[in-house]
Short mmCIF file of C-alpha atoms and ligand atoms in Angstrom, two decimals:
data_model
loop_
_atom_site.label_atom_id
_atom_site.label_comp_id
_atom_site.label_asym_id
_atom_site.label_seq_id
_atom_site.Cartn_x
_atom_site.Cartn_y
_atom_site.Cartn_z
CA UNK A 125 -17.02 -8.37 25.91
CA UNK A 126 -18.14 -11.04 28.15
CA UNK A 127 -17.93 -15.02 27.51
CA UNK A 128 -22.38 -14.95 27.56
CA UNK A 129 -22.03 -11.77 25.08
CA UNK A 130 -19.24 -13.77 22.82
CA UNK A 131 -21.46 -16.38 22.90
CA UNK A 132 -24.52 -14.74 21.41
CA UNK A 133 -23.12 -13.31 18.77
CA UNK A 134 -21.07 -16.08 17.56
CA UNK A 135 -24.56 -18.18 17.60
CA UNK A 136 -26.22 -15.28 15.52
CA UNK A 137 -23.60 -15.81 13.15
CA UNK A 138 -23.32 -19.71 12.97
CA UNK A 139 -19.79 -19.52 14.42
CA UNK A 140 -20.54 -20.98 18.28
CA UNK A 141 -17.41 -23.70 17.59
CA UNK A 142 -14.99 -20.56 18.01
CA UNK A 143 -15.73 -21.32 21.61
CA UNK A 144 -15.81 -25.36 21.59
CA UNK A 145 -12.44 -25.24 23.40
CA UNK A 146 -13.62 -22.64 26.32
CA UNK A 147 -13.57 -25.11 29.41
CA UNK A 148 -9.52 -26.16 28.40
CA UNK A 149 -8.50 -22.48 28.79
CA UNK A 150 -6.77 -20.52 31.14
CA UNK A 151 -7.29 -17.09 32.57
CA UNK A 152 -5.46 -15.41 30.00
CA UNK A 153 -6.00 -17.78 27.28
CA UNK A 154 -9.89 -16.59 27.30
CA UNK A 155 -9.49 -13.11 27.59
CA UNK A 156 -7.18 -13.23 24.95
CA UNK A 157 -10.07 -15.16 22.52
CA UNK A 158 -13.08 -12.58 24.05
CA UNK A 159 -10.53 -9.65 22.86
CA UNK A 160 -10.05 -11.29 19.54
CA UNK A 161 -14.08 -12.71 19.44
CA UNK A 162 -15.11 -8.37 20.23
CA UNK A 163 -13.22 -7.14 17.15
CA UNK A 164 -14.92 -9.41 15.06
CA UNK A 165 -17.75 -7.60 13.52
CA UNK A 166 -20.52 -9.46 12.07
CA UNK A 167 -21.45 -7.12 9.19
CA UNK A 168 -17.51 -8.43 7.99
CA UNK A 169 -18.05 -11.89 8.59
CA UNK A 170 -21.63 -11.61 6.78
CA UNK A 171 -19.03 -10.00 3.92
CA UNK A 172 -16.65 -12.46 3.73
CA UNK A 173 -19.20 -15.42 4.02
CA UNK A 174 -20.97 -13.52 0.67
CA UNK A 175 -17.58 -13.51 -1.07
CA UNK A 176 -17.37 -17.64 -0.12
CA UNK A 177 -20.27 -17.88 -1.69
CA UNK A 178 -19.79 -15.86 -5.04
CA UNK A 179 -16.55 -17.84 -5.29
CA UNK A 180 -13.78 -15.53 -6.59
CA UNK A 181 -15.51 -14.29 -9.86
CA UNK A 182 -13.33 -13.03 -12.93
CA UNK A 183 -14.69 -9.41 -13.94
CA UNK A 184 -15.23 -9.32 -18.18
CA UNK A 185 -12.49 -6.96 -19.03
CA UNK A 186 -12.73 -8.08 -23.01
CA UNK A 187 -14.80 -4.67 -23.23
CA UNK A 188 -12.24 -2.54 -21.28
CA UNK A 189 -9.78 0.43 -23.50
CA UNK A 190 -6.52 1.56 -22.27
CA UNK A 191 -7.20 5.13 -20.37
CA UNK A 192 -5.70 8.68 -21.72
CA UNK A 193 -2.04 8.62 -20.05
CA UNK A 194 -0.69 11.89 -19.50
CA UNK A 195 3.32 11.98 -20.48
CA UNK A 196 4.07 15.90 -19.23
CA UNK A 197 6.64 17.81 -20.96
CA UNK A 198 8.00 21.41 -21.17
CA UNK A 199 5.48 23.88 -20.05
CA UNK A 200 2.90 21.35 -19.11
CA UNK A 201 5.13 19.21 -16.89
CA UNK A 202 6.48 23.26 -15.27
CA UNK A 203 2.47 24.27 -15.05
CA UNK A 204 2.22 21.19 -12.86
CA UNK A 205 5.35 21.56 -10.99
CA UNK A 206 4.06 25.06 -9.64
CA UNK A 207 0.50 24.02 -9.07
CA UNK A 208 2.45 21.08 -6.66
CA UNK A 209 4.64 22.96 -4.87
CA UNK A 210 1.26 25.88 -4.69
CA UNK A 211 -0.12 23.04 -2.82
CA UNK A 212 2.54 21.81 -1.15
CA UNK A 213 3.45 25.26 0.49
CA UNK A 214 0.17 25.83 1.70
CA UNK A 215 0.62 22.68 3.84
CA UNK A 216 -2.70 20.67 2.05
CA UNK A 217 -0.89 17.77 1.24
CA UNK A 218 0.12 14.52 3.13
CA UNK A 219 1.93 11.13 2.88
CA UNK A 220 0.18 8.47 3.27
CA UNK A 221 2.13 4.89 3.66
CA UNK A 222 0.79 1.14 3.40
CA UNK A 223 2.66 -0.52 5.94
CA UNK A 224 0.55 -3.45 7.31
CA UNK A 225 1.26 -5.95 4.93
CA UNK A 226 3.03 -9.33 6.27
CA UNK A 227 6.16 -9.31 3.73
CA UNK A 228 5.61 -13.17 3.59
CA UNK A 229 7.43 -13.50 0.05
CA UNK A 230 10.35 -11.64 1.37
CA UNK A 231 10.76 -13.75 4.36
CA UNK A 232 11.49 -10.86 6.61
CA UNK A 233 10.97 -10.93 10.35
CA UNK A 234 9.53 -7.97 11.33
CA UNK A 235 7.58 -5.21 9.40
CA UNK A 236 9.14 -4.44 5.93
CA UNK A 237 9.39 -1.28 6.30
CA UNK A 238 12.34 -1.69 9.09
CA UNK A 239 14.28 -4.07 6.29
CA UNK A 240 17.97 -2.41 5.82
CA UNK A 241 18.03 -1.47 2.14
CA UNK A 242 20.51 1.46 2.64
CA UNK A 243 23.42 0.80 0.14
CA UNK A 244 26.19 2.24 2.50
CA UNK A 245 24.40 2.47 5.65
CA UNK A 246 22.00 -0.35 5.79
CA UNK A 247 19.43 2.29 6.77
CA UNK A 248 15.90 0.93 6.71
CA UNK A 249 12.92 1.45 4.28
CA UNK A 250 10.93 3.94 6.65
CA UNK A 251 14.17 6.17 6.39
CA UNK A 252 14.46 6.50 3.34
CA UNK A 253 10.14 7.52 3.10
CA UNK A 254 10.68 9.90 6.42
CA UNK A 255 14.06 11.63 4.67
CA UNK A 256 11.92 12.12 1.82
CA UNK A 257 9.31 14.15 3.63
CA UNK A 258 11.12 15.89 5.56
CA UNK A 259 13.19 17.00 2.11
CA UNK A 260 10.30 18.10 1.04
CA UNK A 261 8.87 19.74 4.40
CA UNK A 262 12.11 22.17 4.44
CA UNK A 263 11.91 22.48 0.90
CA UNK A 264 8.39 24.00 1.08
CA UNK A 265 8.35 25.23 4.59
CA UNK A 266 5.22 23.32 5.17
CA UNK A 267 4.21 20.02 6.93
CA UNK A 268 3.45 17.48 5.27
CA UNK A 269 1.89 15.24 7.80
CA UNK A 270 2.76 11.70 7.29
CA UNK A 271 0.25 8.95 7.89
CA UNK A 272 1.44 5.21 8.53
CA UNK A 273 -1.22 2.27 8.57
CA UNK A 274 0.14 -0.86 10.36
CA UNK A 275 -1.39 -4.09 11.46
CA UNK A 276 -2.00 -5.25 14.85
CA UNK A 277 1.05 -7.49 14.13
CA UNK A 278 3.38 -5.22 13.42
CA UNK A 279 2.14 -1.58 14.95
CA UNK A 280 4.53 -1.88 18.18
CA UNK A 281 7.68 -2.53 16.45
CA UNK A 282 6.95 -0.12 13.65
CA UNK A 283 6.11 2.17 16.52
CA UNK A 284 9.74 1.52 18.08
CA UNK A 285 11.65 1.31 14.83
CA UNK A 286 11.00 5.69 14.53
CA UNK A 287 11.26 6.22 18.81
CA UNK A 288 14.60 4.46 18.20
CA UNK A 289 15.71 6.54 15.03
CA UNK A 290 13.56 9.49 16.56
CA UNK A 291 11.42 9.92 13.93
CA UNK A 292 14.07 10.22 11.20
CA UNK A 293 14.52 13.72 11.75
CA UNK A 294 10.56 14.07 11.89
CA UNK A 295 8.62 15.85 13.98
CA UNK A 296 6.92 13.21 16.13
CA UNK A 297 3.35 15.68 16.38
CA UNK A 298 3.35 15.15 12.33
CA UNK A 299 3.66 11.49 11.80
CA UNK A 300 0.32 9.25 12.89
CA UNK A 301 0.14 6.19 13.10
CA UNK A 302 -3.30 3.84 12.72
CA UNK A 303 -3.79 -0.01 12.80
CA UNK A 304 -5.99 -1.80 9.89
CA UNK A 305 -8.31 -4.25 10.81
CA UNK A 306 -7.50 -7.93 10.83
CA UNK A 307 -10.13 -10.50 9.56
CA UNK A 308 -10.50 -13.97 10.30
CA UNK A 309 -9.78 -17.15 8.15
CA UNK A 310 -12.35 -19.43 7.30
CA UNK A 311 -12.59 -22.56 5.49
CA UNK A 312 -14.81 -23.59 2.56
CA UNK A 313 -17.87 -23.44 3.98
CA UNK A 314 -17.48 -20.18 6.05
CA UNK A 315 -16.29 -21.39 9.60
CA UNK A 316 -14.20 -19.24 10.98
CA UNK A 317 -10.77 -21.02 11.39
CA UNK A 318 -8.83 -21.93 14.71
CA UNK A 319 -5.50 -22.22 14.66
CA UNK A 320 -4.94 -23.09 18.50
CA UNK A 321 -7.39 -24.08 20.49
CA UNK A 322 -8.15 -20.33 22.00
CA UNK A 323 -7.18 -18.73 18.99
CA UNK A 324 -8.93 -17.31 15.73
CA UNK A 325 -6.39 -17.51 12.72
CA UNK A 326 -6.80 -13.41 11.46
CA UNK A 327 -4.66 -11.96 9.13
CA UNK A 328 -4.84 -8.22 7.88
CA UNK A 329 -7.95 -6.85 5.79
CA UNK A 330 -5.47 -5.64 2.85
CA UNK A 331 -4.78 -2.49 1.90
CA UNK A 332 -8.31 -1.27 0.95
CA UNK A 333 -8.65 -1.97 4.78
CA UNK A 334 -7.22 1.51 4.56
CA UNK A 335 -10.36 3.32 4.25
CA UNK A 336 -11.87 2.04 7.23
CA UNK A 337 -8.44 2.47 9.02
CA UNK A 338 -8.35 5.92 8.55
CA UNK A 339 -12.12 6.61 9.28
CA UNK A 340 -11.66 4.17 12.35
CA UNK A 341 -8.87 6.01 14.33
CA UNK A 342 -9.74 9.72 13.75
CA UNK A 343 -6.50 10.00 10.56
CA UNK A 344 -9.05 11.35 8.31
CA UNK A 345 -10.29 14.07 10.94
CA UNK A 346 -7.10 14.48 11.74
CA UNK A 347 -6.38 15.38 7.96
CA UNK A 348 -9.46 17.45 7.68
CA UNK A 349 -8.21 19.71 10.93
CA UNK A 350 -4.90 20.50 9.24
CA UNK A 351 -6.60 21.61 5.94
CA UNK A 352 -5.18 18.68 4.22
CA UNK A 353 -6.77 18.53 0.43
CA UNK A 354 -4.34 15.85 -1.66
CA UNK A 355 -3.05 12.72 -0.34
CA UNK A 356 -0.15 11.22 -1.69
CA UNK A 357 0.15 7.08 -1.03
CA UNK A 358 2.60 4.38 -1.47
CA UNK A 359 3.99 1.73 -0.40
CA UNK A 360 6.38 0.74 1.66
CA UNK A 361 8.86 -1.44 -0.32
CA UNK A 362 9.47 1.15 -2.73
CA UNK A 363 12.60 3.40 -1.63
CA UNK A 364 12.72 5.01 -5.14
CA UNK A 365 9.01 6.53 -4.72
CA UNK A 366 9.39 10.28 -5.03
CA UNK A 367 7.01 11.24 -2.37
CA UNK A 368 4.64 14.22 -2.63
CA UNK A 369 6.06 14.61 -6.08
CA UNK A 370 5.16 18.56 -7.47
CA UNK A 371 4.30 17.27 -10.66
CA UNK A 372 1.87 14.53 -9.49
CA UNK A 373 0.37 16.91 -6.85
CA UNK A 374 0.33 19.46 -9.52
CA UNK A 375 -1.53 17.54 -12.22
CA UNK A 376 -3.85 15.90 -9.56
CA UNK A 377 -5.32 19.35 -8.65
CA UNK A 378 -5.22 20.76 -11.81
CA UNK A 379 -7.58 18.24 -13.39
CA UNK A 380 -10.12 18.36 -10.05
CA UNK A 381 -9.11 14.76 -9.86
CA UNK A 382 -10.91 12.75 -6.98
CA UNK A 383 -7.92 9.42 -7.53
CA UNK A 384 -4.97 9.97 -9.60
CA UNK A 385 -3.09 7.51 -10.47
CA UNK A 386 1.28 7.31 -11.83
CA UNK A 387 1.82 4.61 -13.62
CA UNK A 388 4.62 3.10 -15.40
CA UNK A 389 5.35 1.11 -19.04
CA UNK A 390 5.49 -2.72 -18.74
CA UNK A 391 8.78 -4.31 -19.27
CA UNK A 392 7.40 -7.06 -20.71
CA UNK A 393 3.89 -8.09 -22.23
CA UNK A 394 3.14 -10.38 -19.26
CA UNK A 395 3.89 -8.47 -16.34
CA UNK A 396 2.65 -8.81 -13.01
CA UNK A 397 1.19 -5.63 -12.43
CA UNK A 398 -2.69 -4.10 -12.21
CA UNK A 399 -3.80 -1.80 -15.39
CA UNK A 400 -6.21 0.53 -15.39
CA UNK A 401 -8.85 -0.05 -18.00
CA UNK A 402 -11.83 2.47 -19.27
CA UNK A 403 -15.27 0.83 -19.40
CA UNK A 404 -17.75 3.48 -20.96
CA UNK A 405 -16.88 6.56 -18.69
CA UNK A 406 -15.62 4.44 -15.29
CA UNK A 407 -12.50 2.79 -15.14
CA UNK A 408 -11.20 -0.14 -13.14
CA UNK A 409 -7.99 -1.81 -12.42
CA UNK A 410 -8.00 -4.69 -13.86
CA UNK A 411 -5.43 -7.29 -12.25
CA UNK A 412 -2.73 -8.94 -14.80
CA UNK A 413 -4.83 -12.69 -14.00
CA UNK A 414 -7.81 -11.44 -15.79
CA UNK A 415 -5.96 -10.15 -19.23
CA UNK A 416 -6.19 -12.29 -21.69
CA UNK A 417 -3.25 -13.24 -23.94
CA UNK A 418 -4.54 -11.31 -26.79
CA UNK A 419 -4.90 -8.33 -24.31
CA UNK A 420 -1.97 -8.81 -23.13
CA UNK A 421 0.08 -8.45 -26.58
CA UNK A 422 -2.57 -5.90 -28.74
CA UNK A 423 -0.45 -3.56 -30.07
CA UNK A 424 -1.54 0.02 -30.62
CA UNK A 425 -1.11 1.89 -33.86
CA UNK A 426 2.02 3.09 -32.28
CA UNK A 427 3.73 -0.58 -32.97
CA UNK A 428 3.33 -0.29 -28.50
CA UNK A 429 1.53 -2.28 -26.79
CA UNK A 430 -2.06 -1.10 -26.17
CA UNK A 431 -2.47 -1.56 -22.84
CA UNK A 432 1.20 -0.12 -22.20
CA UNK A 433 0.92 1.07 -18.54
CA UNK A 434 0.28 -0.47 -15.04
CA UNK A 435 -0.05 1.17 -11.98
CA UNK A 436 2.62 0.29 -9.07
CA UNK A 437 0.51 1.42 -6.77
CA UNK A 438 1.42 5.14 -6.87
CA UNK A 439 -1.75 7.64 -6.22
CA UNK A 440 -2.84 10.58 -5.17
CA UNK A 441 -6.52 11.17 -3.44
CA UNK A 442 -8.40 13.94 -3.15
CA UNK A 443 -9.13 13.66 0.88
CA UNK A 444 -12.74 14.36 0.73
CA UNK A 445 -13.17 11.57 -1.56
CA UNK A 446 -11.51 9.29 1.25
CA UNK A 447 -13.79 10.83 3.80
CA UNK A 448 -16.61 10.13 1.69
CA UNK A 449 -15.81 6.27 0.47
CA UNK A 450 -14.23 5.56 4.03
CA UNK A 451 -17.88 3.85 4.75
CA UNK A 452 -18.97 2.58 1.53
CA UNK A 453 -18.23 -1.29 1.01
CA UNK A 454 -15.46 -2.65 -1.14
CA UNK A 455 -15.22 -5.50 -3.00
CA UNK A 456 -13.78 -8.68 -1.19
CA UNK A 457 -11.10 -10.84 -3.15
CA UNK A 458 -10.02 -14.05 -1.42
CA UNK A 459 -7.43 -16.03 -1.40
CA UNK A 460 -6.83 -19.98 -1.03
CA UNK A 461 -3.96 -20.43 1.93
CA UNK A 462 -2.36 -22.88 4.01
CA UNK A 463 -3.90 -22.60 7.49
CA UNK A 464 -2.86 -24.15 10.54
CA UNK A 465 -5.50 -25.63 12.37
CA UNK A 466 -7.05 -27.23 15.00
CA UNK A 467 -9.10 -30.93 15.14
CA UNK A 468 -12.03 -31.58 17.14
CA UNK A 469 -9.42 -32.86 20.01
CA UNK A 470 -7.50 -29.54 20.23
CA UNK A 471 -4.71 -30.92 18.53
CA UNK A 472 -2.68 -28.32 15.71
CA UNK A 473 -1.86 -29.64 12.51
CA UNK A 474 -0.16 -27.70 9.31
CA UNK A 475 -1.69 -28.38 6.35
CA UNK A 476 0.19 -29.37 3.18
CA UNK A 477 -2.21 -27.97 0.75
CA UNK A 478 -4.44 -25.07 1.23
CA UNK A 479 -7.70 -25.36 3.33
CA UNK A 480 -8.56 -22.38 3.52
CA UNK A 481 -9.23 -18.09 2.40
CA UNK A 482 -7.92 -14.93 3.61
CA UNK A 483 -10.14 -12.13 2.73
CA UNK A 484 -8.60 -8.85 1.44
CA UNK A 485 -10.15 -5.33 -0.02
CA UNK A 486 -7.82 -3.40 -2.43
CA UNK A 487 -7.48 -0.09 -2.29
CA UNK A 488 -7.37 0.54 -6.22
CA UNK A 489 -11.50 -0.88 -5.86
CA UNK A 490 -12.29 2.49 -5.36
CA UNK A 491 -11.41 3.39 -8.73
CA UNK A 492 -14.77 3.33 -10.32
CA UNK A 493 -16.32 5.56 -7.66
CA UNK A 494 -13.64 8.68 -8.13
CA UNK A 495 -16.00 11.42 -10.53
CA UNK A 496 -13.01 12.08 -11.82
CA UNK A 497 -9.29 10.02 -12.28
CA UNK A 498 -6.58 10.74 -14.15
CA UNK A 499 -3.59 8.71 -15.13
CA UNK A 500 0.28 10.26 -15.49
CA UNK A 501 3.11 8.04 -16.94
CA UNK A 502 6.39 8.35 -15.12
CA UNK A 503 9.69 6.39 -15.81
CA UNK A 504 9.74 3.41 -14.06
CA UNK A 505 13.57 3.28 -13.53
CA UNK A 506 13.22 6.58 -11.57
CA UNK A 507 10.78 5.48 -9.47
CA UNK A 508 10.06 2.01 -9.39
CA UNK A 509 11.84 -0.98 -7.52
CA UNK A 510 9.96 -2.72 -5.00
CA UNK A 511 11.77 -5.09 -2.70
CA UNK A 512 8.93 -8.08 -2.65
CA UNK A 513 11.26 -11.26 -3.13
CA UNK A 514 14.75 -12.39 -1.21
CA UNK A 515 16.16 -12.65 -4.81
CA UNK A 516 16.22 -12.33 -7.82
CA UNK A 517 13.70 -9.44 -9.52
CA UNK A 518 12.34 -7.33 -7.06
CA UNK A 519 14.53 -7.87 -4.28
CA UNK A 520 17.16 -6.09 -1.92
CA UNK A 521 19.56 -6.88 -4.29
CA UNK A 522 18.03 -5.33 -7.32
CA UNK A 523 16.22 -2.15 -5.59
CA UNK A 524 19.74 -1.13 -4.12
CA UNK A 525 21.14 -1.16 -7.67
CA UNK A 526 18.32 0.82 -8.77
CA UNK A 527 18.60 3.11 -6.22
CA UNK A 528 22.28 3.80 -6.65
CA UNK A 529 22.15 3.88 -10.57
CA UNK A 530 19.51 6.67 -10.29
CA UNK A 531 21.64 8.49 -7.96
CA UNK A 532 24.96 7.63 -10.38
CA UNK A 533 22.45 10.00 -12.95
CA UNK A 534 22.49 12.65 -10.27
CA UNK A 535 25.37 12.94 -9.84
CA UNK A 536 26.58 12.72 -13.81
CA UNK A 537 24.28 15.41 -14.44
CA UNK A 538 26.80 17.62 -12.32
CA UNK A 539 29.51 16.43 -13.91
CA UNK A 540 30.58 14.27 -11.44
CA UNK A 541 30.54 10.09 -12.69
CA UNK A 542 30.87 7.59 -10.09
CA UNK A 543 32.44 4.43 -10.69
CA UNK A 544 29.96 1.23 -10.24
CA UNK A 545 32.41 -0.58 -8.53
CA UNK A 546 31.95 2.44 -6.14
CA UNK A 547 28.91 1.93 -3.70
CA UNK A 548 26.60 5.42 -2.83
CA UNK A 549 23.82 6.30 -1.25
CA UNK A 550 22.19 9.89 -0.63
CA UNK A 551 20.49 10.70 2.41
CA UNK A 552 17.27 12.19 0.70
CA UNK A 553 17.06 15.11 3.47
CA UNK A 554 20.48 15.82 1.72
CA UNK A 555 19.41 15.98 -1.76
CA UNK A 556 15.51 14.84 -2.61
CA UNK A 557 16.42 15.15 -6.19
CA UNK A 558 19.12 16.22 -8.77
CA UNK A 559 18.49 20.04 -8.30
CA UNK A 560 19.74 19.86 -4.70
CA UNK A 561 22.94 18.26 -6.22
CA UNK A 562 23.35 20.76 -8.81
CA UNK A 563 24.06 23.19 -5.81
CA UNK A 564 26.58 20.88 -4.43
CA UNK A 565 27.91 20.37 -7.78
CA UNK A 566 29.31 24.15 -8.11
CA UNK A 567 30.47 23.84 -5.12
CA UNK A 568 32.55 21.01 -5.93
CA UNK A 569 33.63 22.92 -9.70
CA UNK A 570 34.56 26.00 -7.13
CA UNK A 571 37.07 23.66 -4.90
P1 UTP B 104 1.97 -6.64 -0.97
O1 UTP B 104 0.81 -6.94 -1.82
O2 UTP B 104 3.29 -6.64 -1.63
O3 UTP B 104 1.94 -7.59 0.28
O4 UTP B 104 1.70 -5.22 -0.29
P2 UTP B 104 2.97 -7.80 1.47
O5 UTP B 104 2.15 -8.29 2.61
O6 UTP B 104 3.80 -6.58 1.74
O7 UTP B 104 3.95 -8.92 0.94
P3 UTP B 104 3.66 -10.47 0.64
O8 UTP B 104 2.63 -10.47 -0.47
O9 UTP B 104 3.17 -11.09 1.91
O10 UTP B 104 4.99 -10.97 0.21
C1 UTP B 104 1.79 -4.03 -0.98
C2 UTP B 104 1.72 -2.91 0.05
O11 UTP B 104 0.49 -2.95 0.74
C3 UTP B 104 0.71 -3.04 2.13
C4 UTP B 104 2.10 -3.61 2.29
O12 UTP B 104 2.67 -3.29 3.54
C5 UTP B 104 2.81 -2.95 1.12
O13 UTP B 104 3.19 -1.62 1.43
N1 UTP B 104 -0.34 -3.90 2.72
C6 UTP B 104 -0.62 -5.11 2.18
C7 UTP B 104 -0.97 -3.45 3.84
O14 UTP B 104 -0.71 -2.34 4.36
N2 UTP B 104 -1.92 -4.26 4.40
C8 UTP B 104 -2.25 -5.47 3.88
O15 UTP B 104 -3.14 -6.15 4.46
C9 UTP B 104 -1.59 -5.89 2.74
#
C-alpha cells in the first residue's frame, strides 16, 4: 500500500488523522504505519465502530435453562472411549491451541505458552501440550496434527521457543502455525487510536479471531487435506488439559455434534467462568457478568446448584462446521482500557483512567450456530488449572500443585504413594495417563 492509497481509504472511513503526523516521519517510520494502515480492513473497522455504537449490551439470560450435561460412566463412558480412539487411529482428529493472547494478568514477558511451569524441570507450557500429542500420536499410530494460533506479537518467539526445543519431540511437518488478526483501538467516538505518532495502538482480535485465522492462512485447508473431521481446542495456560481425550472425541462423534463442549462444576456459586445456557432449542454461553444473583444460587431439585457447570474453555468442533462459520460475522464485545496516546503535538501521554476499547470476538459466540452441541461434565481437579494470575488462585503456584497432586493419584493407583514434601513431574510422552503407569507399576512390583 502506498501513502495516496492509505490515504483514501482512511478518508472513506473518517480516520484521515491516522496520518496527521506523516511529514515528522522517517523512512522506516512510514512504511512501518502503511504496513500497519494495509491490514486494517474497513469492513472491521465498520464492525467495531457498530459495536461503539450499540454500547456493550447485556443479553436477557433470565429466560435461559441449564443444558443436558452428560456425566459418562461404565459402558457409556467405554462406548465413547472406542469411538475416540476409532477416530483417533484413523488420523481425523487435531489439536488445536489458543496461543495469541497477551498474558497481561500474569505479567509474563513473552508468550504464555513459553512460561516454565514444569515442577522439576521448569519445562514450559507448550511442552507439556506437544508431550501430550505426541503421547497420544504413538499411542494411536496416527498424527494428530497440531495447530497453534499466535499474534503478530508473539508468532516469532513462539516460533523459536519449538526450533529451540525441536518441536518437543514433534514432527515439525505436523505442527502449523497461523497469526490472528490484530485490531485497532479507538476511543469513544470511533477514532482509531495513536499511540506514537506513526503508530496505530492494535491489540489481538480475541480468540474468536480464530475462525478467520484459520480460514486466513490456509489451517483449515490444510485440515481438510489430511482428512481431519474433529478438532480438539484449548488453551494454552492449562497444562492439566487432557488433549484429544478418547472419551470427548468419542462422545463428540457419537452424538453428530457440530461444537461440543467439557465442562466442569463451579467451586463456588459466584465463579468466574462462562455457562452454557438453553434458550428454546439454541444455546449460548452466557458470561458469569450477566447471571444474576438469583441465577447464580437457584438450586436444582438435587439440593445442586442449577446452573452447576461452566465451560473452561474445553471443546471439540466438528471441522466442517469451522470451515463453514470461518466467514460468518461474530459478535464484537469491547472492552474499556488504558491507552497510551498521542496529543495533537505528537507528544505520548499514559492515561490514568481508561480512554479507550479493545475489540474482541469469542470463540464460544459460535455456539448458537452449531445444529447440534453437546455438553460432557469432567472433574475439574483432573483437568482444570489455568495459570492466569502471578499468585494466588490460578497461578504457577497453584497449577503446579495441581498438576503434581493428579500425578500423586497416578501413581497411588499403582501402589506407589509419593510423599508431598517430594516434588514430581511426568513427562506426558512418558505416561499420558494412569494406564501407562500401571505398566510401569508391575514393573516396579517385579524389581
Ligand atoms: P485469556 O482470556 O486468559 O487472555 O485467554 P490472556 O490474553 O491469555 O490473558 P490476560 O487476560 O491478558 O491476562 C484465554 C486463551 O485465549 C487465548 C490465550 O492465549 C489463552 O490461551 N487468546 C486470548 C488468544 O489466542 N487470542 C486473544 O486475542 C486472546
Amino acid at each position: 500500500m502506498n501513502y495516496a492509497e492509505a490515504e483514501k481509504m482512511l478518508k472513506k472511513c473518517g480516520q484521515e488523522h491516522v496520518l496527521a503526523f506523516w511529514k515528522k516521519l522517517n523512512k522506516t517510520e512510514r512504511a512501518a504505519l502503511l504496513e500497519q494502515i494495509a491490514k486494517i480492513e474497513p469492513k472491521s473497522l465498520a464492525y467495531c465502530r457498530e459495536a461503539l455504537e450499540k454500547g456493550a449490551e447485556v443479553p436477557d439470560s433470565s429466560k435461559g435453562k441449564a443444558p443436558k450435561v452428560a456425566v459418562l460412566k461404565g459402558k457409556k463412558l467405554a462406548e465413547a472411549v472406542a469411538a475416540g480412539e476409532k477416530e483417533l487411529k484413523a488420523g481425523r482428529v487435531a489439536a488445536l491451541l489458543v496461543a495469541g493472547g497477551q498474558g497481561s494478568r500474569l505479567g509474563y514477558d513473552g508468550p504464555k505458552g513459553c512460561f516454565s511451569i514444569g515442577p522439576v524441570t521448569g519445562a514450559p507450557l507448550f511442552y507439556f501440550h506437544a508431550r501430550k500429542i505426541l503421547a497420544r500420536t504413538i499411542r494411536y499410530g496416527a498424527t494428530i496434527p497440531f495447530y497453534v494460533m499466535t499474534s503478530e506479537a508473539n508468532n516469532e518467539a513462539t516460533v523459536k521457543c519449538f526450533e529451540e526445543n525441536d518441536y518437543f519431540g514433534l514432527n515439525p511437518k505436523d505442527v502449523f502455525f497461523f497469526t490472528q488478526g490484530m485490531w485497532p483501538g479507538m476511543t469513544q467516538d470511533g477514532k482509531i487510536i495513536l499511540d506514537k505518532p506513526g503508530h496505530v495502538f492494535m491489540s489481538p482480535d480475541g480468540h474468536g479471531g480464530l475462525l478467520a485465522a484459520l480460514k486466513r492462512s490456509g489451517a483449515l485447508a490444510d485440515m481438510k487435506k489430511r482428512g481431519i473431521k474433529s478438532v480438539f481446542f484449548f488453551q494454552v495456560d492449562n497444562p492439566l488439559v487432557e488433549i484429544a481425550d478418547p472419551a470427548f472425541i468419542g462422545y463428540h462423534v457419537m452424538n453428530k455434534s457440530e461444537y461440543s463442549l467439557k465442562l466442569c462444576a463451579k467451586r463456588e456459586p459466584k465463579e468466574k467462568v462462562g455457562m452454557p445456557m438453553q434458550f428454546g432449542k439454541t444455546f449460548r454461553m452466557v458470561e458469569y457478568t450477566e447471571m444474576t444473583d438469583e441465577q447464580c444460587n437457584r438450586k436444582g431439585k438435587d439440593g445442586k446448584l442449577y446452573f452447576l457447570y461452566g465451560s473452561p474453555a474445553i471443546h471439540v468442533f466438528d471441522r466442517a462446521f469451522l470451515d463453514r462459520e470461518a466467514s460468518q460475522p461474530m459478535p464484537i464485545h469491547l472492552a474499556f482500557k488504558k491507552i497510551p496516546v498521542v496529543d495533537a503535538k505528537g507528544n505520548v501521554s499514559k492515561p490514568s483512567e481508561p480512554n479507550g476499547y479493545k475489540f474482541e470476538k469469542f470463540i464460544f459466540d459460535v455456539l448458537p450456530k452449531a445444529k447440534v452441541a453437546s455438553f460432557l461434565a469432567f472433574e475439574q481437579k483432573e483437568e482444570f488449572s489455568p495459570v492466569k494470575n502471578a499468585e494466588g488462585g490460578d497461578s504457577p503456584a497453584s497449577c503446579r500443585a495441581d498438576m503434581q497432586a493428579k500425578w500423586r493419584r497416578w501413581f497411588a493407583e499403582v501402589g506407589v504413594t509419593v510423599p508431598e514434601s517430594m516434588p514430581i513431574e511426568i513427562d506426558p510422552a512418558y505416561a499420558v495417563d494412569s494406564s501407562d503407569l500401571k505398566s510401569i507399576g508391575i514393573c516396579l512390583g517385579a524389581e
